[in-house]
PDB file of C-alpha atoms in Angstrom:
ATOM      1  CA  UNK A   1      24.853 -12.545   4.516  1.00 60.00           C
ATOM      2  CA  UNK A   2      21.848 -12.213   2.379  1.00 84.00           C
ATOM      3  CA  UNK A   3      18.174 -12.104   3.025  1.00 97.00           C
ATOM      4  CA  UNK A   4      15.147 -12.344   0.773  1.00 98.00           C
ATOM      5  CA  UNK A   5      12.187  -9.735   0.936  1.00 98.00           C
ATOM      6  CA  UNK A   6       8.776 -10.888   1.208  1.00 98.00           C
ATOM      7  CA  UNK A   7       5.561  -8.594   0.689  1.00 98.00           C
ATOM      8  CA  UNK A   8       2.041  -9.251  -0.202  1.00 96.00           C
ATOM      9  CA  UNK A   9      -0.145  -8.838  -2.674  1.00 97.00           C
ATOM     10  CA  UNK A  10      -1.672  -5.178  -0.741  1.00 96.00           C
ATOM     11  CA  UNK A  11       1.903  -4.033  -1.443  1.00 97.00           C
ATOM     12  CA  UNK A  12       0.542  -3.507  -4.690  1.00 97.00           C
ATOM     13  CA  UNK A  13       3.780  -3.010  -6.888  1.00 98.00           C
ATOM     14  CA  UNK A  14       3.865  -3.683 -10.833  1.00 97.00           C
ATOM     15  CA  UNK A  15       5.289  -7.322 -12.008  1.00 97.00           C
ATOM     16  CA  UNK A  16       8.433  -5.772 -13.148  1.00 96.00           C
ATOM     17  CA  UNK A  17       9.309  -3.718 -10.359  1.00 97.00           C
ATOM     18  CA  UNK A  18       8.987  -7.061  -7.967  1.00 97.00           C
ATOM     19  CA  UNK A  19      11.011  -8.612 -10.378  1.00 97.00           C
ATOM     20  CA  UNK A  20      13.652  -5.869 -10.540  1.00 97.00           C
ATOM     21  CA  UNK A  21      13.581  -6.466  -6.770  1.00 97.00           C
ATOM     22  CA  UNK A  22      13.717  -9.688  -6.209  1.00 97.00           C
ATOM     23  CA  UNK A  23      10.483  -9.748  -3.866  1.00 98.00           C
ATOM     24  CA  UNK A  24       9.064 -13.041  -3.492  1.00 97.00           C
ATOM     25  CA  UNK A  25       4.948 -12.164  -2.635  1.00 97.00           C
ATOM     26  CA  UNK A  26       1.961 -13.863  -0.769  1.00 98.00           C
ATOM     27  CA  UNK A  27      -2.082 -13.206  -1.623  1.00 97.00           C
ATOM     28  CA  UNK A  28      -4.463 -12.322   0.245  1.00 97.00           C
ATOM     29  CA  UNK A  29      -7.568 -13.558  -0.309  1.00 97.00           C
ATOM     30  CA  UNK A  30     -11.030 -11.431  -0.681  1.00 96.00           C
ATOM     31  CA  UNK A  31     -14.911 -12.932  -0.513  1.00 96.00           C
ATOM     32  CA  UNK A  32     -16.897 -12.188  -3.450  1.00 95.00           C
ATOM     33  CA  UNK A  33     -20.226 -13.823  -3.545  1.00 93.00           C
ATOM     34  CA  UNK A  34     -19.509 -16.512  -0.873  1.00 91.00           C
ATOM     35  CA  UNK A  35     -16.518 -17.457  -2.756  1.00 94.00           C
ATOM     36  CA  UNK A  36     -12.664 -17.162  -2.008  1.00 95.00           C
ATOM     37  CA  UNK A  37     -11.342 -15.487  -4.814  1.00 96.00           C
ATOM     38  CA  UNK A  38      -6.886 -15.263  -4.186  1.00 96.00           C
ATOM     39  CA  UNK A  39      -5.745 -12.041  -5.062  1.00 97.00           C
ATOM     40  CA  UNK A  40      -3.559 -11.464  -7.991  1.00 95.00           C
ATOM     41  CA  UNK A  41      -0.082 -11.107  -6.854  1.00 93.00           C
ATOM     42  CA  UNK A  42       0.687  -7.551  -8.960  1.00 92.00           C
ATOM     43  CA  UNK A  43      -1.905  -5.132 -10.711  1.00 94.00           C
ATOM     44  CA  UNK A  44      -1.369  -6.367 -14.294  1.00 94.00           C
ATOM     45  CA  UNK A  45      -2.973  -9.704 -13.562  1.00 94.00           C
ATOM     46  CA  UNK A  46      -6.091  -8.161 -11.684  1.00 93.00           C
ATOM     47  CA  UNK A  47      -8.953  -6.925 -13.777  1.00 96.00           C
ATOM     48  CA  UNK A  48      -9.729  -3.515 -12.651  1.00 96.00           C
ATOM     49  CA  UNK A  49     -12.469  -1.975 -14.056  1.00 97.00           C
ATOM     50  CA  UNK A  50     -14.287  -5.529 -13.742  1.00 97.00           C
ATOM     51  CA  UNK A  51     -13.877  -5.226 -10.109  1.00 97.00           C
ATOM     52  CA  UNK A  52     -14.803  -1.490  -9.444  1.00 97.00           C
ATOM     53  CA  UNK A  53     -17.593  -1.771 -11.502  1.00 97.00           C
ATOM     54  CA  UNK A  54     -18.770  -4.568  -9.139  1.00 97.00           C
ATOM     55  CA  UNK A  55     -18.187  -2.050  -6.345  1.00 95.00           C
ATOM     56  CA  UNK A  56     -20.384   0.052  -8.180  1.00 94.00           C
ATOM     57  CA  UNK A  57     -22.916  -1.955  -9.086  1.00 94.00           C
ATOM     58  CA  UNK A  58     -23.032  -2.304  -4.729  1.00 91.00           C
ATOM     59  CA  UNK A  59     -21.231  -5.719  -4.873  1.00 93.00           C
ATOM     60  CA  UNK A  60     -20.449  -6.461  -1.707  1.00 91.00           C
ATOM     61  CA  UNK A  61     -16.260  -7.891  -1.148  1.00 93.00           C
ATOM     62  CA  UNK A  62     -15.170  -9.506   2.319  1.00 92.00           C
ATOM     63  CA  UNK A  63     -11.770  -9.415   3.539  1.00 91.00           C
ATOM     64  CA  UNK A  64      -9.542 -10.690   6.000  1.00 91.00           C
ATOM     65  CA  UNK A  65      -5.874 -11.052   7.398  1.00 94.00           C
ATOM     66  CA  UNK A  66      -3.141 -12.905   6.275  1.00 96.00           C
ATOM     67  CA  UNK A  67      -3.285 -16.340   8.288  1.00 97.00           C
ATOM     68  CA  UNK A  68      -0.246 -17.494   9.895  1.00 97.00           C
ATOM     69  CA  UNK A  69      -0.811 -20.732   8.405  1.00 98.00           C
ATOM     70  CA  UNK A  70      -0.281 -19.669   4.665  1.00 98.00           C
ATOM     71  CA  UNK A  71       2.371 -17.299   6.106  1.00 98.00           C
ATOM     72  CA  UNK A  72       4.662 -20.126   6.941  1.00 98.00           C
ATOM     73  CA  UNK A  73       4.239 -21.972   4.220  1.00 98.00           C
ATOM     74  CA  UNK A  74       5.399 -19.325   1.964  1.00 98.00           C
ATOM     75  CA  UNK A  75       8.314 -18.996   4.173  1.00 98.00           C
ATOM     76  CA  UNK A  76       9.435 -22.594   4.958  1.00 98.00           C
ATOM     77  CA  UNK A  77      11.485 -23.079   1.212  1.00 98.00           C
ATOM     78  CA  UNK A  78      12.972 -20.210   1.663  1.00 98.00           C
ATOM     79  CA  UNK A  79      13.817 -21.130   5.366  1.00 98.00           C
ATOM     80  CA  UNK A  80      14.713 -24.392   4.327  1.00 97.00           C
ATOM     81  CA  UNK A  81      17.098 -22.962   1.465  1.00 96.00           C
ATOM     82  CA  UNK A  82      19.388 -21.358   3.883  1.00 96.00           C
ATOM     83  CA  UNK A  83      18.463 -17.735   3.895  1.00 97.00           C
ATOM     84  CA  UNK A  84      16.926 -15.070   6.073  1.00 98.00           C
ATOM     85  CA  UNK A  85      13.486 -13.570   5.421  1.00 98.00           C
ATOM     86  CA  UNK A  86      12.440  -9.901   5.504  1.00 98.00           C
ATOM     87  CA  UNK A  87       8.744  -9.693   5.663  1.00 98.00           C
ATOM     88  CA  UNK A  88       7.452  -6.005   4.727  1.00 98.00           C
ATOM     89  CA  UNK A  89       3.760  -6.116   5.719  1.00 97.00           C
ATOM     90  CA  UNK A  90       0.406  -3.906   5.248  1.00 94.00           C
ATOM     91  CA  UNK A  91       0.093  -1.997   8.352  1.00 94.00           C
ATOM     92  CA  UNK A  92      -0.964  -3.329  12.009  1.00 93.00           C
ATOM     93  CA  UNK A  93      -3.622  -0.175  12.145  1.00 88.00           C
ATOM     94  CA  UNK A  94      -5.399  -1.587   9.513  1.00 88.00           C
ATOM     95  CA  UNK A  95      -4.676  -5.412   9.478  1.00 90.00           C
ATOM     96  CA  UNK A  96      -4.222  -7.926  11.632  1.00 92.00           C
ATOM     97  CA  UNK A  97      -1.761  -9.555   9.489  1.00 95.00           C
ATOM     98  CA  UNK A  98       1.273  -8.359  11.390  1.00 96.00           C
ATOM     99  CA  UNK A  99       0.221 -10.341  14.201  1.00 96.00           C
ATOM    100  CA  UNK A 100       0.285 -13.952  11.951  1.00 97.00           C
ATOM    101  CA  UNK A 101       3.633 -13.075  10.521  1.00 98.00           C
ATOM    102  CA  UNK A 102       4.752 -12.668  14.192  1.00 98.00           C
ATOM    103  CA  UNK A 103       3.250 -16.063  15.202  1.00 98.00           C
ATOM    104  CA  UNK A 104       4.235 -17.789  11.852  1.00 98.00           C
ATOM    105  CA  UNK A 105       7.871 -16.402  12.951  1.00 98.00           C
ATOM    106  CA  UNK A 106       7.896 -17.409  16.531  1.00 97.00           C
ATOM    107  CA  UNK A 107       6.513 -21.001  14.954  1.00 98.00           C
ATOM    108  CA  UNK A 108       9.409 -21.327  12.128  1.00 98.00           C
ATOM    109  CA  UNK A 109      11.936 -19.730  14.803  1.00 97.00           C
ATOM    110  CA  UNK A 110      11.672 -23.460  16.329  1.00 96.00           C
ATOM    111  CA  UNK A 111      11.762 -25.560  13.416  1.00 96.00           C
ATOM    112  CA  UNK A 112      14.625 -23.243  11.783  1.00 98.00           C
ATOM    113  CA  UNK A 113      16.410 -22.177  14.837  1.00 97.00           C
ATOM    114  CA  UNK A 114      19.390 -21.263  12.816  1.00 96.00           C
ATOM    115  CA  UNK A 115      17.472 -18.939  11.025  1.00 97.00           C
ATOM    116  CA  UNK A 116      16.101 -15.042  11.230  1.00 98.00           C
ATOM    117  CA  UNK A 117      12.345 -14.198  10.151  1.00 98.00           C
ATOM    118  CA  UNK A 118      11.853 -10.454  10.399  1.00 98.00           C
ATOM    119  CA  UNK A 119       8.422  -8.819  10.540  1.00 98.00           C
ATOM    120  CA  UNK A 120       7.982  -5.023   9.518  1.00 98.00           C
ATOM    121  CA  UNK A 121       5.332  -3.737  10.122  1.00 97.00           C
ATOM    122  CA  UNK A 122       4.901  -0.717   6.995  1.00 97.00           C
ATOM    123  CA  UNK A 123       2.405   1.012   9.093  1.00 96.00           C
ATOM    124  CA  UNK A 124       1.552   1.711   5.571  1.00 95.00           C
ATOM    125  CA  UNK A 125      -0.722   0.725   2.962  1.00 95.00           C
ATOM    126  CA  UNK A 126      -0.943  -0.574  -1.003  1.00 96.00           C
ATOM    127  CA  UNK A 127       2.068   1.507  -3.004  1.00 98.00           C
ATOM    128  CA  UNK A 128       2.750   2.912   0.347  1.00 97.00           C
ATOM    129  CA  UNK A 129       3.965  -0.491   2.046  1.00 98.00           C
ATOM    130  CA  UNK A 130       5.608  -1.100  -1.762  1.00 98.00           C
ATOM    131  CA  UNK A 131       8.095   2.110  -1.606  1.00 98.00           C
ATOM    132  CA  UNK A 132       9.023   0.583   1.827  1.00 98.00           C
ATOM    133  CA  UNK A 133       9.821  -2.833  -0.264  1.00 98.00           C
ATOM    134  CA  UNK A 134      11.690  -1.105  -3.007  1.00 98.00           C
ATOM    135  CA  UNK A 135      14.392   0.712  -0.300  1.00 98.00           C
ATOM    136  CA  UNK A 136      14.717  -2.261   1.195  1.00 98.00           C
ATOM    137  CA  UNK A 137      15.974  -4.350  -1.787  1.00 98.00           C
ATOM    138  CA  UNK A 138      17.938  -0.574  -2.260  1.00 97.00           C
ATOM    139  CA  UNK A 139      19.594  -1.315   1.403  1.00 98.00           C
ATOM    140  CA  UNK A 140      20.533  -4.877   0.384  1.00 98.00           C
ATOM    141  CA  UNK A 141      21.711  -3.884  -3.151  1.00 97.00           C
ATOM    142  CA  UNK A 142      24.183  -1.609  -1.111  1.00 97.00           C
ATOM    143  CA  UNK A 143      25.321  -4.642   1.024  1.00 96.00           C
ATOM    144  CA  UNK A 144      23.241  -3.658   3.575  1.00 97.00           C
ATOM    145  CA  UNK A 145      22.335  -6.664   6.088  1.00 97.00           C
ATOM    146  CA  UNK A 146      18.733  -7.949   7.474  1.00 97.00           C
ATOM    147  CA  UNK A 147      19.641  -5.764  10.653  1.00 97.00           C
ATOM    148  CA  UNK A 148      20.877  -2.347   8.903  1.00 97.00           C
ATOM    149  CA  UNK A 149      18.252  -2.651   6.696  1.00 98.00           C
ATOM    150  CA  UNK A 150      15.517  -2.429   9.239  1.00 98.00           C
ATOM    151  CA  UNK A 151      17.041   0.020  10.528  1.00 98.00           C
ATOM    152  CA  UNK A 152      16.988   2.188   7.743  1.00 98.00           C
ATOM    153  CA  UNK A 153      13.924   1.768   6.837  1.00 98.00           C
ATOM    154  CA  UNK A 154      12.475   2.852  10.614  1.00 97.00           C
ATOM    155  CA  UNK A 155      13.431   6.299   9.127  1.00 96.00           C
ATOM    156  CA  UNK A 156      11.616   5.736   5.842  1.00 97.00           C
ATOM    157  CA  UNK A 157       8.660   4.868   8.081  1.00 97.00           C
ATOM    158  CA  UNK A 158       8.794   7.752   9.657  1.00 96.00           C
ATOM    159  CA  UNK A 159       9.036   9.977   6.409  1.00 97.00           C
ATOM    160  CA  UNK A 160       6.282   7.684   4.680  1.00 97.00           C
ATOM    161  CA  UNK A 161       3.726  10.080   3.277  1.00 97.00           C
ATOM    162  CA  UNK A 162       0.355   8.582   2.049  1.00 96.00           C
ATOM    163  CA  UNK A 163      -2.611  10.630   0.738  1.00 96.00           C
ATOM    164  CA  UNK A 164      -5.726   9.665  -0.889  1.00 94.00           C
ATOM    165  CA  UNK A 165      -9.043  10.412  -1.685  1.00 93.00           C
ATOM    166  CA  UNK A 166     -12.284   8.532  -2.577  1.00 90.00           C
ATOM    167  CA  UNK A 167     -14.863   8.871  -4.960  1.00 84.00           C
ATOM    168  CA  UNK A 168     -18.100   8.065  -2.785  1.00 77.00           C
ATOM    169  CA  UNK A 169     -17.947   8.854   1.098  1.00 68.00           C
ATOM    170  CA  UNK A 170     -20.150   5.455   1.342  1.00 73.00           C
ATOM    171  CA  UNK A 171     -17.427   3.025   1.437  1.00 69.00           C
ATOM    172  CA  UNK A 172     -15.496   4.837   3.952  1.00 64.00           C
ATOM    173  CA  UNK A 173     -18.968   5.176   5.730  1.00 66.00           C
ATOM    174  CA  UNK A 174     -19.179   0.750   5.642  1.00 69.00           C
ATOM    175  CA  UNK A 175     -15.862   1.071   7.438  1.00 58.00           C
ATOM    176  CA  UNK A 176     -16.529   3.499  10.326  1.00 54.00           C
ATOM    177  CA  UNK A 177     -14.485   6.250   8.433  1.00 43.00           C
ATOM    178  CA  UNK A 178     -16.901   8.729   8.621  1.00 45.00           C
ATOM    179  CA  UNK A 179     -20.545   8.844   9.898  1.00 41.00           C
ATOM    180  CA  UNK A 180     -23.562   7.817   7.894  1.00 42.00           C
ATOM    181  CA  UNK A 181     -25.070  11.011   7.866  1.00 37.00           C
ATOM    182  CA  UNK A 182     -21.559  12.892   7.015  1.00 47.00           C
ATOM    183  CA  UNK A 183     -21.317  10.404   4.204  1.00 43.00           C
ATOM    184  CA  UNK A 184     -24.363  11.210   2.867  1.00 47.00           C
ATOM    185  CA  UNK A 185     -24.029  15.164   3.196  1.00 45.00           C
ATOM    186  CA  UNK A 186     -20.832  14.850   1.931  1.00 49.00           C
ATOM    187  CA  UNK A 187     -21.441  13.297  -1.254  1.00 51.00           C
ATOM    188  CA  UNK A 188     -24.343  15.752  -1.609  1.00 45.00           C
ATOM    189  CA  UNK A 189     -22.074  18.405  -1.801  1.00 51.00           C
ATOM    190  CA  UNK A 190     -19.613  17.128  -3.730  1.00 65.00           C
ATOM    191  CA  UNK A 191     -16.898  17.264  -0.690  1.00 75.00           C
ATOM    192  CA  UNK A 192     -14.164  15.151  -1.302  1.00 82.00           C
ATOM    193  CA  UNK A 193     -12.213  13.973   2.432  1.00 83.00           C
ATOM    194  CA  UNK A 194      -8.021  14.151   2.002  1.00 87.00           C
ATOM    195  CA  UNK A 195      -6.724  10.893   3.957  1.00 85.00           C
ATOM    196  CA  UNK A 196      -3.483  10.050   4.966  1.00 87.00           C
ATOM    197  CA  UNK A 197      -1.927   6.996   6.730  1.00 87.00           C
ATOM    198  CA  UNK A 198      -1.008   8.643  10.324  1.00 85.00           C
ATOM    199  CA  UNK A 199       2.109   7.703  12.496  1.00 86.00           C
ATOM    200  CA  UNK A 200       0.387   4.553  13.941  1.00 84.00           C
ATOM    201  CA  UNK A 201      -0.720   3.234  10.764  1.00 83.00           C
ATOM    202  CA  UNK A 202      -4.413   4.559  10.958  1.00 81.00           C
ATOM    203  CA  UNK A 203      -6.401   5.856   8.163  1.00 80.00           C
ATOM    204  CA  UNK A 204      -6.913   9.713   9.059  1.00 80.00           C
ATOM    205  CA  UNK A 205      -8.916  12.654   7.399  1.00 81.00           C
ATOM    206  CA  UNK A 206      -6.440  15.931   7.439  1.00 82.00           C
ATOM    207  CA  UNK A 207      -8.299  17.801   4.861  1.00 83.00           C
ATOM    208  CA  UNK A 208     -11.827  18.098   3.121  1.00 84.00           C
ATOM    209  CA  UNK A 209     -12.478  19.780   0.125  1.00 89.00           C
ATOM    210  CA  UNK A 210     -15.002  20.834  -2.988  1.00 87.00           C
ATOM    211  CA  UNK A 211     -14.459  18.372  -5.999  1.00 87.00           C
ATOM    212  CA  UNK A 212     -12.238  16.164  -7.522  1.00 90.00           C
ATOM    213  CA  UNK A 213      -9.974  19.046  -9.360  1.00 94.00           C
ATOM    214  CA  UNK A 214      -9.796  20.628  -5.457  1.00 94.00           C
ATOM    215  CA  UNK A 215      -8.234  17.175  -4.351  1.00 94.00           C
ATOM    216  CA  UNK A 216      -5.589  16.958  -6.831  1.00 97.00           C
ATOM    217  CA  UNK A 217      -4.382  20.425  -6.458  1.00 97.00           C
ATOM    218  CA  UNK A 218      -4.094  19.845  -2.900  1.00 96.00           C
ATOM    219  CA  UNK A 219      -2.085  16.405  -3.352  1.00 97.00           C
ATOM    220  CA  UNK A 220       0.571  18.462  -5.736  1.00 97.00           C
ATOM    221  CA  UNK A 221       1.052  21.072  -3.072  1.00 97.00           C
ATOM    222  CA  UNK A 222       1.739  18.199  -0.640  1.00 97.00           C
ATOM    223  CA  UNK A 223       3.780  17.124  -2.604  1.00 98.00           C
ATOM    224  CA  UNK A 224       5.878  20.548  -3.245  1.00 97.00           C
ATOM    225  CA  UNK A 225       5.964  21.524   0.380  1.00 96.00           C
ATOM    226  CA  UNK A 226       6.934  17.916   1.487  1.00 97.00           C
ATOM    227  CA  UNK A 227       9.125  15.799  -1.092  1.00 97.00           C
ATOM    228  CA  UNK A 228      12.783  15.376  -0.144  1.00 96.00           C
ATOM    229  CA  UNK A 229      15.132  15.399  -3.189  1.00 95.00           C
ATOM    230  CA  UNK A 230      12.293  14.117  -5.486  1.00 94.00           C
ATOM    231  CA  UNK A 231      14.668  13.442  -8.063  1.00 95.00           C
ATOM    232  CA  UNK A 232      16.333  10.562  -5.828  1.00 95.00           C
ATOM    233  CA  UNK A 233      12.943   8.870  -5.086  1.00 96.00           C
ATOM    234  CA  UNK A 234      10.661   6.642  -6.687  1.00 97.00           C
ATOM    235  CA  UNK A 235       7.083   7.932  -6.312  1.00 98.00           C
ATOM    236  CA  UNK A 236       3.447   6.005  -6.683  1.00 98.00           C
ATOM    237  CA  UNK A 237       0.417   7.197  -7.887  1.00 98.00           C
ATOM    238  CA  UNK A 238      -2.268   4.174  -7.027  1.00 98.00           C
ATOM    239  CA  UNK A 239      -6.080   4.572  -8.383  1.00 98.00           C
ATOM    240  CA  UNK A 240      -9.438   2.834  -8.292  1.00 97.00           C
ATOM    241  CA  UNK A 241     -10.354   2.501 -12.298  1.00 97.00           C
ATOM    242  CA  UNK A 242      -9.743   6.553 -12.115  1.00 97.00           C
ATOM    243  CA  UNK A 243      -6.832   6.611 -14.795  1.00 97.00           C
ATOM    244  CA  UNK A 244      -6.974   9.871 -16.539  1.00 98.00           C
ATOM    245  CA  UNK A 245      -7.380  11.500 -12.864  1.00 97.00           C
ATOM    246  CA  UNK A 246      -3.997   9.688 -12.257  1.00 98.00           C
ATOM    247  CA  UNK A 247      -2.542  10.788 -15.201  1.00 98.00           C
ATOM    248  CA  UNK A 248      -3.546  14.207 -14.677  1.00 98.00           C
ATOM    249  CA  UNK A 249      -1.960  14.321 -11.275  1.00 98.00           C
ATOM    250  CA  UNK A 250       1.037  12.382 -12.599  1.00 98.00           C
ATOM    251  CA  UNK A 251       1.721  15.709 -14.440  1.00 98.00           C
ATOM    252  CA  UNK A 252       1.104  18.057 -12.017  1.00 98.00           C
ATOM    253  CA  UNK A 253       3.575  15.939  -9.793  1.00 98.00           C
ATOM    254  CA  UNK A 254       6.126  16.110 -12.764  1.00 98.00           C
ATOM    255  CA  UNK A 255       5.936  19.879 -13.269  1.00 98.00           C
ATOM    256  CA  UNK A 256       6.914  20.713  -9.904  1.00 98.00           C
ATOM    257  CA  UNK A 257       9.636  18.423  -9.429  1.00 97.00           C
ATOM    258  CA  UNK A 258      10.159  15.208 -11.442  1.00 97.00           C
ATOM    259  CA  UNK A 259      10.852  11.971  -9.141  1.00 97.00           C
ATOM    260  CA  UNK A 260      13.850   9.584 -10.254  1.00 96.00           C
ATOM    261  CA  UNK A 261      10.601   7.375 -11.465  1.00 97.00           C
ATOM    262  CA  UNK A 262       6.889   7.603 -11.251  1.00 98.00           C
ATOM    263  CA  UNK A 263       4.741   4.868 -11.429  1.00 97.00           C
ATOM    264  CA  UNK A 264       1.219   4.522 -11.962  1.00 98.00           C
ATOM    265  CA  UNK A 265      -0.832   1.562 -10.736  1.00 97.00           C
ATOM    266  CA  UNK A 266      -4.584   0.339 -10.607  1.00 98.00           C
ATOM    267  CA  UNK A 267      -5.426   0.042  -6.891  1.00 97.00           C
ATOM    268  CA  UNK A 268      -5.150  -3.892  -5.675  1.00 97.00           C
ATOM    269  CA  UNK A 269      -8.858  -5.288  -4.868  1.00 97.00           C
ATOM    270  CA  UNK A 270      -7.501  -5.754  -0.666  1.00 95.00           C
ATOM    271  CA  UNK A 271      -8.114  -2.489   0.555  1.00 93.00           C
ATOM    272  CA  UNK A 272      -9.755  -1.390  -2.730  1.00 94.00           C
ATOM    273  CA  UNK A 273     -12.731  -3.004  -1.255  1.00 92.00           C
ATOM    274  CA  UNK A 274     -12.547  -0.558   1.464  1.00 90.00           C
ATOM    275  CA  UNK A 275     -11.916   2.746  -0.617  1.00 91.00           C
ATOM    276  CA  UNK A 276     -14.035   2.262  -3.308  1.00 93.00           C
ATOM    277  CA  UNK A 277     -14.087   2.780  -6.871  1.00 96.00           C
ATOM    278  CA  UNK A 278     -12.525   6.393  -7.627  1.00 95.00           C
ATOM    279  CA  UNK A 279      -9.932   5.993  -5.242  1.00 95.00           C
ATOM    280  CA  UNK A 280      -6.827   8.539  -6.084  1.00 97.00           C
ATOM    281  CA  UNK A 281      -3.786   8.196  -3.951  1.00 98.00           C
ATOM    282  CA  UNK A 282      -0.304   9.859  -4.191  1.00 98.00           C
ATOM    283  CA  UNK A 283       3.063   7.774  -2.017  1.00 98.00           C
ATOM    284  CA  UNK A 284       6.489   9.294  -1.616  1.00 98.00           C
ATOM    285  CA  UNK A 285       9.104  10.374   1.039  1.00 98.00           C
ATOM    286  CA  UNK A 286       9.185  13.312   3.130  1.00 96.00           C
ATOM    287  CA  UNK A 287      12.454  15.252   4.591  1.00 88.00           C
ATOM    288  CA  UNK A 288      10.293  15.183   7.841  1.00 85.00           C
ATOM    289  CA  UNK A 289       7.419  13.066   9.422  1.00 79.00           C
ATOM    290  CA  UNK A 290       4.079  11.981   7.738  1.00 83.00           C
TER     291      UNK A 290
END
């Protein structure tokens, strides 16, 4: 039997690759001048550079979790339709979100008893929770059920590698990522913190180095010590109105060993708020751990 795959609009996949896998999406909602703005439900329809510039020009965004409420009723037609529901969500270490698509599912296990609602948590973030997304409509493609699936991708999970870096060390700073006075002697001298998404989901600093150039060498090492079988894999590059740095590091990626497919997407406005404008991040698999 068949399931459909849900993400959100953090997942932060292009239009045509949620078309080519049949993902149906929900948006989040951000707070931008006391207003609820929806987010766009894929990059193309989300003015970038309008929004980073806002960041810049210390606008101030809000956001919050997916509410169980809006959860279900994405869900119920589906429900209603017949079919089974894979839910592939931004991670519990940085959202509560997991937790109302656990209560929406424990609410629609009642008035659908006949039906399955699965939660996965990505314990990843933006393109990071969308390469989850994409083997999972590879798993069902293959004829793979709701239950193998999950399964498989519990060892994606586990071979999820995430790493990013920020423009201005403020941003993390608003978010308890770093001190204030580490910010601020960071950006003085021009240090630039690598983050990854750790094993539980958390945002982590393994790495800080001098300058922008410094951070994208060390992402296409990463990336040569730690791909498995690039040429098999679809791999994300994700940035904050940065993209000739993305382009640049799309290349370096590509001379060393040149994925199946490489996308390039400007960073959704969710956890954009929280990484700021300048944001550079790099997704793909590794042959062992994160």
């Amino acid at each position: 039997m068949g399931f459909v795959i849900f993400g959100d609009s953090a997942c932060n996949l292009p239009r045509a690759q949620l078309e080519q896998f049949q993902v149906q999406t929900i948006s989040f909602s951000i707070e931008m001048e006391g207003k609820l703005v929806p987010c766009p439900k894929y990059p193309e329809a989300f003015d970038g550079k309008a929004y980073y510039d806002y960041l810049r020009n210390k606008g101030v965004v809000k956001t919050s979790l997916l509410p169980a409420g809006q959860i279900m009723e994405a869900f119920r037609p589906t429900l209603a339709a017949g079919e089974d529901i894979l839910y592939i969500t931004l991670s519990s270490g940085i959202s509560g979100t997991v937790s109302s698509a656990l209560q929406a599912a424990q609410l629609l296990a009642e008035e659908f008893p006949q039906r399955t609602v699965r939660v996965f948590d990505s314990l990843g973030a933006g393109l990071g929770t969308g390469l989850l997304i994409g083997r999972a409509a590879d798993y069902r493609a293959a004829g793979l059920d709701l239950t193998a699936t999950c399964q498989a991708l519990e060892k994606d999970r586990e071979n999820l590698c995430e790493y990013f870096t920020v423009d201005d060390l403020m941003f993390l700073r608003r978010t308890g990522r770093v001190s204030g006075v580490a910010a601020t002697l960071g950006t003085m001298l021009h240090l630039k913190p690598i983050l990854r998404g750790d094993e539980h989901g958390h945002i982590t600093v393994c790495n800080k180095v001098r300058g922008r150039k410094r951070a994208m060498e060390v992402f296409a090492e990463l990336y040569r010590k730690r791909a498995a079988a690039p040429e098999t894999q679809r791999v994300y590059i994700s940035h904050g109105d940065c993209l000739a740095d993305a382009q640049t590091l799309a290349q370096m990626v590509e001379a060393i060993a040149k994925p199946k497919e490489l996308i390039i997407s400007m960073h959704e406005p969710l956890t954009g708020a929280h990484t700021g404008p300048g944001m550079l991040a790099l997704f793909f698999l590794s042959g062992g751990g994160r």
